[in-house]
C-alpha atoms as one frame of an Amber mdcrd trajectory, in Angstrom:
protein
  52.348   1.516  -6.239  51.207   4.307  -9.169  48.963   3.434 -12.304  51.140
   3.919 -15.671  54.230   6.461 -15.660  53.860  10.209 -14.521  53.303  13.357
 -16.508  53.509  16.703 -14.957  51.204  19.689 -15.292  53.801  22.317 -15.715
  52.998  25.942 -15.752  56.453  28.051 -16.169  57.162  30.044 -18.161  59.936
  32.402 -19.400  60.807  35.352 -22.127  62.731  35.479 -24.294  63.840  32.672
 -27.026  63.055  29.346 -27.590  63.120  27.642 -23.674  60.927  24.808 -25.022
  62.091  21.412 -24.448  61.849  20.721 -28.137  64.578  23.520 -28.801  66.936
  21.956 -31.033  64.812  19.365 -32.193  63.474  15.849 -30.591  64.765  12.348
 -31.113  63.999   9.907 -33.227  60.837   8.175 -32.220  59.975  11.310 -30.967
  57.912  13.790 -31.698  56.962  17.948 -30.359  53.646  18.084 -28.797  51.970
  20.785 -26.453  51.009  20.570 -22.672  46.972  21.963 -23.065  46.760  21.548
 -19.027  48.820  24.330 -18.567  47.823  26.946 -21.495  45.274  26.247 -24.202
  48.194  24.859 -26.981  47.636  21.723 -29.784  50.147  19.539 -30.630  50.379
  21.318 -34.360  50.977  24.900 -32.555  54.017  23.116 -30.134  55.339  20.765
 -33.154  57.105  24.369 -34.801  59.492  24.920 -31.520  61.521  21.519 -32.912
  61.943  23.905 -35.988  63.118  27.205 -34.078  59.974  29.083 -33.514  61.095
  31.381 -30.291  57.698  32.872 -29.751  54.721  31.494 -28.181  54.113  28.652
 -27.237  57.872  28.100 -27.551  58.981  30.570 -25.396  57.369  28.677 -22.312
  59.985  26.272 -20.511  57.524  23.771 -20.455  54.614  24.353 -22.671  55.939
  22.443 -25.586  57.874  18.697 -25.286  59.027  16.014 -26.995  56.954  13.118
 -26.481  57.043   9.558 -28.030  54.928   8.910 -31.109  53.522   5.421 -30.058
  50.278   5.439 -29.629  48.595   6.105 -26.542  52.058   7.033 -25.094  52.046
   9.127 -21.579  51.937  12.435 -22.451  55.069  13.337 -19.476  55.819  17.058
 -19.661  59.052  18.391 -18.391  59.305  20.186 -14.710  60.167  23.712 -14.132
  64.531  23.254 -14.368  66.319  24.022 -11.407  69.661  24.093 -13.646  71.124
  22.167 -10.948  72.584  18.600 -11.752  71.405  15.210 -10.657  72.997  13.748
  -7.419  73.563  10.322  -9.343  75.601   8.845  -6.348  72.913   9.212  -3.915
  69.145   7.710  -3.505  66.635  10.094  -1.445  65.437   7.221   0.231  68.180
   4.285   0.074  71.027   7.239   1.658  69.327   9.959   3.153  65.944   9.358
   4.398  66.288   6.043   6.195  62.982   4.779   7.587  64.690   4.963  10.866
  64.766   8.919  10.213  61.267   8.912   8.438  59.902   7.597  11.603  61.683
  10.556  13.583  59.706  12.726  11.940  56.519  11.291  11.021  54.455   9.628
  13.631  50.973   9.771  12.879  48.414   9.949  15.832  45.282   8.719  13.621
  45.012   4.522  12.261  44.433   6.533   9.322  47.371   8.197   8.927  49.290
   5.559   9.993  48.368   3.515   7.150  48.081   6.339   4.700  51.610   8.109
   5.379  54.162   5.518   5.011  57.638   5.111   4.636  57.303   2.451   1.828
  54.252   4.721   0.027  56.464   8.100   0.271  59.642   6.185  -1.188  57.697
   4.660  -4.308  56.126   7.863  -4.990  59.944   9.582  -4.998  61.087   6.770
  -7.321  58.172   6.963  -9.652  58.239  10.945  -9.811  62.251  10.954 -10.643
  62.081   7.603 -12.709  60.107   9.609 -15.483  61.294  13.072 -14.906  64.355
  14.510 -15.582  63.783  17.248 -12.623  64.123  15.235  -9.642  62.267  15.401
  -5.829  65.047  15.161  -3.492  68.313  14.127  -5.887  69.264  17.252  -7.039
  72.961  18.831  -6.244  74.960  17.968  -3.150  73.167  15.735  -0.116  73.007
  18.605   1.861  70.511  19.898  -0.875  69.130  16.402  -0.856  68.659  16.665
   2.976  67.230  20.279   3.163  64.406  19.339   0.490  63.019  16.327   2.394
  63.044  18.433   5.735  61.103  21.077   3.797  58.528  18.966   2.458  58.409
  16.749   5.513  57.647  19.905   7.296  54.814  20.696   4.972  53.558  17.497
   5.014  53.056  17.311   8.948  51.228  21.333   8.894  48.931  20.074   5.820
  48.216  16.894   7.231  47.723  18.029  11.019  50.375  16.045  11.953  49.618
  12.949   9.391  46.360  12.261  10.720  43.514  13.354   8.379  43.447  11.861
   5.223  40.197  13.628   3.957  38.773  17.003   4.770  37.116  16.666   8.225
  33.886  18.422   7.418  33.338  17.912   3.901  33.699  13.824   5.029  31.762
  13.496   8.950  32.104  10.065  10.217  33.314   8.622   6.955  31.769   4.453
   6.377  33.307   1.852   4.313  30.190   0.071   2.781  29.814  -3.756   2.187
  31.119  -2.774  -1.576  34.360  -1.597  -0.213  33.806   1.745  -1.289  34.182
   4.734   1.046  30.933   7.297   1.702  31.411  10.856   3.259  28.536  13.020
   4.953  29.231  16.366   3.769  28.734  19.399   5.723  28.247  23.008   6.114
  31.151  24.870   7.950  28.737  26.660   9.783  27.078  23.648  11.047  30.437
  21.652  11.787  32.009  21.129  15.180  35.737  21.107  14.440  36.046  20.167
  18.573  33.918  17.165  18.704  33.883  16.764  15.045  30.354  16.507  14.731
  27.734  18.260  12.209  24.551  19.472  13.502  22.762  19.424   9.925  23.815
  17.430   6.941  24.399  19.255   3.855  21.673  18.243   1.833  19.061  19.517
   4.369  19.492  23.084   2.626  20.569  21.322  -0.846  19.639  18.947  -3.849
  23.089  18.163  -4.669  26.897  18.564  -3.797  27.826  21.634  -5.218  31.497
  22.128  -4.325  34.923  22.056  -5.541  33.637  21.872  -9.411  34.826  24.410
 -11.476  32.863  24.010 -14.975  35.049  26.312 -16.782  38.139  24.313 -15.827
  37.089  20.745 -17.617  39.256  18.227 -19.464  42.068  18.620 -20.407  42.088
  21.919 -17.860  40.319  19.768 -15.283  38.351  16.664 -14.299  34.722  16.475
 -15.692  32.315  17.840 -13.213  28.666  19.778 -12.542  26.600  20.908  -9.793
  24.048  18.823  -9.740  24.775  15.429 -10.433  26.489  14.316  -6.798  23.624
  12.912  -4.526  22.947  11.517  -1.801  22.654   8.325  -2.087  22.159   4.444
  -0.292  24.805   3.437   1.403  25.434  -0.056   2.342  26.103  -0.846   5.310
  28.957  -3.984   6.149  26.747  -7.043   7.430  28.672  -6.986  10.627  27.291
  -3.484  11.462  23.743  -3.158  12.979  22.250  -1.030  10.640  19.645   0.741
  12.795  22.739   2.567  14.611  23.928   4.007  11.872  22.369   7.179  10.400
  23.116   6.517   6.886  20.883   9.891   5.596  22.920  12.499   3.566  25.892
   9.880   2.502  27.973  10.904  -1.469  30.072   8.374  -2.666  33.877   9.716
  -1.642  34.768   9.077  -5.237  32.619  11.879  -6.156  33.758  14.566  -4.513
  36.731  16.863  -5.276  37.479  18.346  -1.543  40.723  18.763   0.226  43.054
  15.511   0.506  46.859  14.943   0.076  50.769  14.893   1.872  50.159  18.955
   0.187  46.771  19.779  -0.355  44.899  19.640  -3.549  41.441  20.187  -3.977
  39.240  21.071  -6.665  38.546  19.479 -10.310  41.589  20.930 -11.623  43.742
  20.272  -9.740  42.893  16.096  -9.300  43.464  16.280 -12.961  46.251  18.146
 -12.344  48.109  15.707  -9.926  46.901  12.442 -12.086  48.479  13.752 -14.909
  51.530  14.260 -13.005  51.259  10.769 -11.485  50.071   8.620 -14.085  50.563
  10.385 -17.430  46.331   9.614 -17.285  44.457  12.893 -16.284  41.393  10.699
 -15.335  42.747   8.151 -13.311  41.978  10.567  -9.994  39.104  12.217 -12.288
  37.269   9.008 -12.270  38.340   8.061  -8.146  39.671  11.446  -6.438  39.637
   9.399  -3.232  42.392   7.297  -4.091  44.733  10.187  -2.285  42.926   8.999
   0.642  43.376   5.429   0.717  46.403   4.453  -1.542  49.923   5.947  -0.259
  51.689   6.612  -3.267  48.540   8.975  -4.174  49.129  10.762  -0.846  52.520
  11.238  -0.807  52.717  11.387  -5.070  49.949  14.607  -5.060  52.119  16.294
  -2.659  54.923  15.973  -5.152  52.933  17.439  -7.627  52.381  20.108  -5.666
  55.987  20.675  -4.487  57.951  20.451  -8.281  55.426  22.216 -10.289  52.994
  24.676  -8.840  54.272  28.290  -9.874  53.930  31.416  -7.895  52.317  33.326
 -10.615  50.266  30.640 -12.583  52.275  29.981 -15.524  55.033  31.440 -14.041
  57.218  32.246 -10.987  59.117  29.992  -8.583  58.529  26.686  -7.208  59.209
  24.903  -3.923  61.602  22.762  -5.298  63.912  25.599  -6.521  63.315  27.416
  -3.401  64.583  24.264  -1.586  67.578  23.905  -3.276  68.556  27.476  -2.596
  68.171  26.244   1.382  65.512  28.518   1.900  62.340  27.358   3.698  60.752
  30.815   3.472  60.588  30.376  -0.311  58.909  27.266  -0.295  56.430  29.076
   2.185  55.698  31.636  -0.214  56.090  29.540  -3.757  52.700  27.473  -2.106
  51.015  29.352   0.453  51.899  33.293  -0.962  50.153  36.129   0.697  48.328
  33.597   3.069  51.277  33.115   5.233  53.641  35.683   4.020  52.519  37.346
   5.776  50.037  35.545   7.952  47.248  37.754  10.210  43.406  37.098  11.693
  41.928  38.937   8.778  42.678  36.785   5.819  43.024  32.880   7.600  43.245
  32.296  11.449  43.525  29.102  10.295  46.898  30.226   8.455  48.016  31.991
  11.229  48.641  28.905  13.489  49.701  27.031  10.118  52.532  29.062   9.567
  53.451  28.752  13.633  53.510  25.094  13.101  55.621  24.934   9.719  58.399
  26.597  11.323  58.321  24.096  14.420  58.360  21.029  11.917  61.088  22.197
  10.035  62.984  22.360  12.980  62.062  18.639  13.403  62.588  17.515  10.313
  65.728  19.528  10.044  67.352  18.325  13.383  66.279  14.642  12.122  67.822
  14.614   8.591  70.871  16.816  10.269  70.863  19.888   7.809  70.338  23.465
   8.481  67.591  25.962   6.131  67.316  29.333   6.791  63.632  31.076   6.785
  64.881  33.547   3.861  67.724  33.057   2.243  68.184  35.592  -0.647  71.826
  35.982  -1.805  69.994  37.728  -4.907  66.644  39.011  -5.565  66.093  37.467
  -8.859  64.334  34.145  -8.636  64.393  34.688  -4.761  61.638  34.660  -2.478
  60.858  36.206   0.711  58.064  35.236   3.178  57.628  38.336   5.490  57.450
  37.682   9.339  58.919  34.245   9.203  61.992  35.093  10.410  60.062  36.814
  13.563  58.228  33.673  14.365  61.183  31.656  14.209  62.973  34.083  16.644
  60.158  34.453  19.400  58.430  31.030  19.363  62.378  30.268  20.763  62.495
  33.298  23.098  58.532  31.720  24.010  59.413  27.967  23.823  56.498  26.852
  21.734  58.886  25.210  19.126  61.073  22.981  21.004  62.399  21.139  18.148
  64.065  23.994  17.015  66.238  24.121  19.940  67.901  20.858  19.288  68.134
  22.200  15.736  70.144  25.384  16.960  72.173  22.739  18.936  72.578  20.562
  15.843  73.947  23.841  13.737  76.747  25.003  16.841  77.667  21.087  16.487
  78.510  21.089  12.992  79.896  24.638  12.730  81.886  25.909  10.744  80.625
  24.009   8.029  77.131  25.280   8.386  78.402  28.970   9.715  81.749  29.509
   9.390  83.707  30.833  11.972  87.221  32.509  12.506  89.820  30.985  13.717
  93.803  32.151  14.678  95.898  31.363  11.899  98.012  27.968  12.838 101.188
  27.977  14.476 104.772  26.884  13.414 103.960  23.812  15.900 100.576  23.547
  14.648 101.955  22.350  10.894 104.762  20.509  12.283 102.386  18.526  14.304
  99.603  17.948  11.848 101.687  17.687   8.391 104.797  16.570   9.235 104.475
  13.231   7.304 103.270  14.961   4.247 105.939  13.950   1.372 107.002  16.498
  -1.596 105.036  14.425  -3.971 101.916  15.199  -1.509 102.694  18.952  -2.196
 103.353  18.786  -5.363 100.250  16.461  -6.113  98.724  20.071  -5.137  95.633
  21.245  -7.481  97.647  24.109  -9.454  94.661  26.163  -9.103  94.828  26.593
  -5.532  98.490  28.062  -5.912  96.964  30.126  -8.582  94.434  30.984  -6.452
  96.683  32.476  -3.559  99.272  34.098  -6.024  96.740  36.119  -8.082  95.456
  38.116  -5.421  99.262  38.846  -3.942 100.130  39.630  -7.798  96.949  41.993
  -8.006  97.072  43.535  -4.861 100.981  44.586  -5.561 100.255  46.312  -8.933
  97.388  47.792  -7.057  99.433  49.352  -5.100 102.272  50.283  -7.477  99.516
  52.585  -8.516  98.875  54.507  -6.101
């Protein structure tokens, strides 16, 4: 399980008013205070929004918060709102995603991932995350919004992940040892010198440097980011457990993995800023991953929980834009490409990632999966509107010819699974029914079952007759 109760690092914002969560005042035992992660803002500046101020920083969703005034208190910020309500009948985990369908979709190929990525470690993370915010992962609206957010993230998960196997960045970590201490060690690496195929480096990093320079942003450092230079990681001893014969192992060009800030996560975070990020979100403590960053590699609430983080609160535009989440809830899975991956994958080519190119392949096969699994249909852009609405160009090409190719076969079964369910999913016509057809099917129907009818539904059928007759006594 999580350290201490989440806080998110929550970067929305909007014009226009007072959209702070202070608007209106807090309560009692409560007390405004400002979110610095997100913008520079103090406490003082945020504390003026419970009085009415509509400018800045009040005019940012979720700059400013009401926060209790114990001491030492976790400092929780709000999530970007969905304005959608809370599913309270149904649990993500308890009612939709059953192990037995977790295990459908995730099936790790790696002892790693197998005991990273579990059931138990994604469901505490879901219940910690909604427990504390009042934007939920996964219990928002009907369960058919419910089930098209897991299969979303799911289908993340398995791209970012390759397939819930790596749990650290493969060249930044070569043949990874667990020392006597119980502590993990990485040998870092060059990409030029790394060997994705045999996954093998041909020249430690610190042949060519002094230190571990990477992934440290010293203009992003608490409470914008973890602590961090560019010359303090180095190599160091590593010590080896005394079941291991030690002259086998090359031990030369080992960092602690708690010192390093590279890639890890369900969704991937890397850098100082965003660790601090994702432990605020997790912990309401930005420097519980500041002080161990590889705790998203060995403890699965981490994994799962950073991906979370991730998913509800990284904006398109910085401090601003759409999220994931939102995207999900709209059913489209070519928003939530775009709201984390933008011009990357939307759209993908050689000439900015190759690497993307196949990524964005492979998310629209796992949704498939993870769609046909949780039995719920997304479409690759879905805009009934263009406000808040967005659009991940060529995904709705790759969907079409990787089925015309056959290099998605899960998405087959999930074009099988939406005829199936039809016309819920897409409605259909149909011939109006016959005299016969009521007799057979409503004959026991009472006249207190038709007059228990909802008046609006005879409202509903008269107005249009009334309308379209004076409509027509117009003309």
């Amino acid at each position: 399980t999580l350290l201490s109760p989440l806080v998110l690092h929550v970067s929305h914002a909007q014009t226009g008013g007072n959209l702070s969560n202070c608007k209106g005042g807090c309560d009692l035992g409560e007390v405004c205070i400002g979110n610095p992660f997100s913008q520079p803002v103090t406490d003082a500046q945020c504390n003026k929004c419970a009085g009415g101020q509509y400018w800045w920083p009040c005019n940012f969703e979720t700059l400013c918060f009401c926060n209790s005034i114990e001491e030492n208190a976790p400092r929780a910020p709000p999530a970007p709102k969905s304005r959608i309500k809370v599913n309270e009948l149904l649990d993500p985990c308890r009612d939709i995603l059953t192990e037995e369908v977790f295990d459908a979709i995730v099936q790790p190929m790696s002892e790693e991932g197998k005991a990273l990525f579990t059931y138990s470690g994604l469901c505490n993370a879901i219940a910690q995350y909604n427990i504390l915010h009042d934007e939920k992962f996964a219990n928002m609206g009907s369960d058919v919004q419910m089930r098209a957010e897991l299969a979303a993230f799911l289908a993340h998960t398995a791209v970012d992940t390759h397939g819930f196997s790596v749990t650290r960045e493969e060249f930044h970590c070569v043949d990874p040892i667990m020392g006597s201490d119980g502590n993990a060690y990485c040998k870092p690496c060059k990409e030029e010198h790394y060997d994705s195929g045999t996954m093998t480096c041909s020249q430690h990093y610190f042949v060519s440097e002094e230190s571990y320079k990477e992934y440290c942003d010293i203009t992003r450092q608490a409470p914008q980011g973890c602590g961090c230079d560019k010359e303090s990681v180095k190599p160091v001893f590593v010590p080896v457990p005394v079941n291991t014969n030690a002259s086998n192992v090359d031990t030369n060009g080992y960092i602690p993995a708690s010192d390093a800030y590279f890639t890890r996560g369900s969704i991937q975070i890397s850098w100082n800023y965003d660790y601090y990020g994702a432990s605020l979100s997790m912990t309401g403590n930005g420097d519980i991953l500041c002080d161990n960053p590889d705790l998203v590699a060995t403890n699965p609430a981490y994994a799962w929980g950073v991906g979370l983080y991730k998913w509800m609160e990284k904006m398109t535009f910085g401090t601003m834009g759409e999220t994931a989440h939102r995207q999900a809830l709209k059913m489209n899975f070519g928003g939530t490409v775009k709201a984390l991956y933008g011009e990357l994958e939307c759209p993908s080519n050689k000439w900015d990632s190759i690497s993307h190119v196949d990524m964005v392949h492979d998310r629209v096969a796992q949704v498939c999966k993870a769609g046909a699994a949780l039995g719920v249909y997304l479409e690759m852009d879905k805009c009934e509107t263009k406000r808040d609405c967005l659009e991940c160009d060529g995904l709705r090409k790759i969907y079409d010819s990787c089925q015309e190719l056959g290099t998605c076969p899960h998405c087959a079964s999930w074009v099988d699974f939406v005829r199936s369910v039809a016309p819920t999913v897409t409605p259909i016509r149909i011939k109006s029914p016959t005299f016969d057809d009521w007799n057979q099917n409503y004959q026991d129907r009472s006249a207190a079952d038709v007059k228990a009818l909802p008046w609006t539904a005879v409202t509903l059928v008269f107005i249009p007759l009334y309308l379209a007759g004076s409509l027509f006594s117009t003309i």
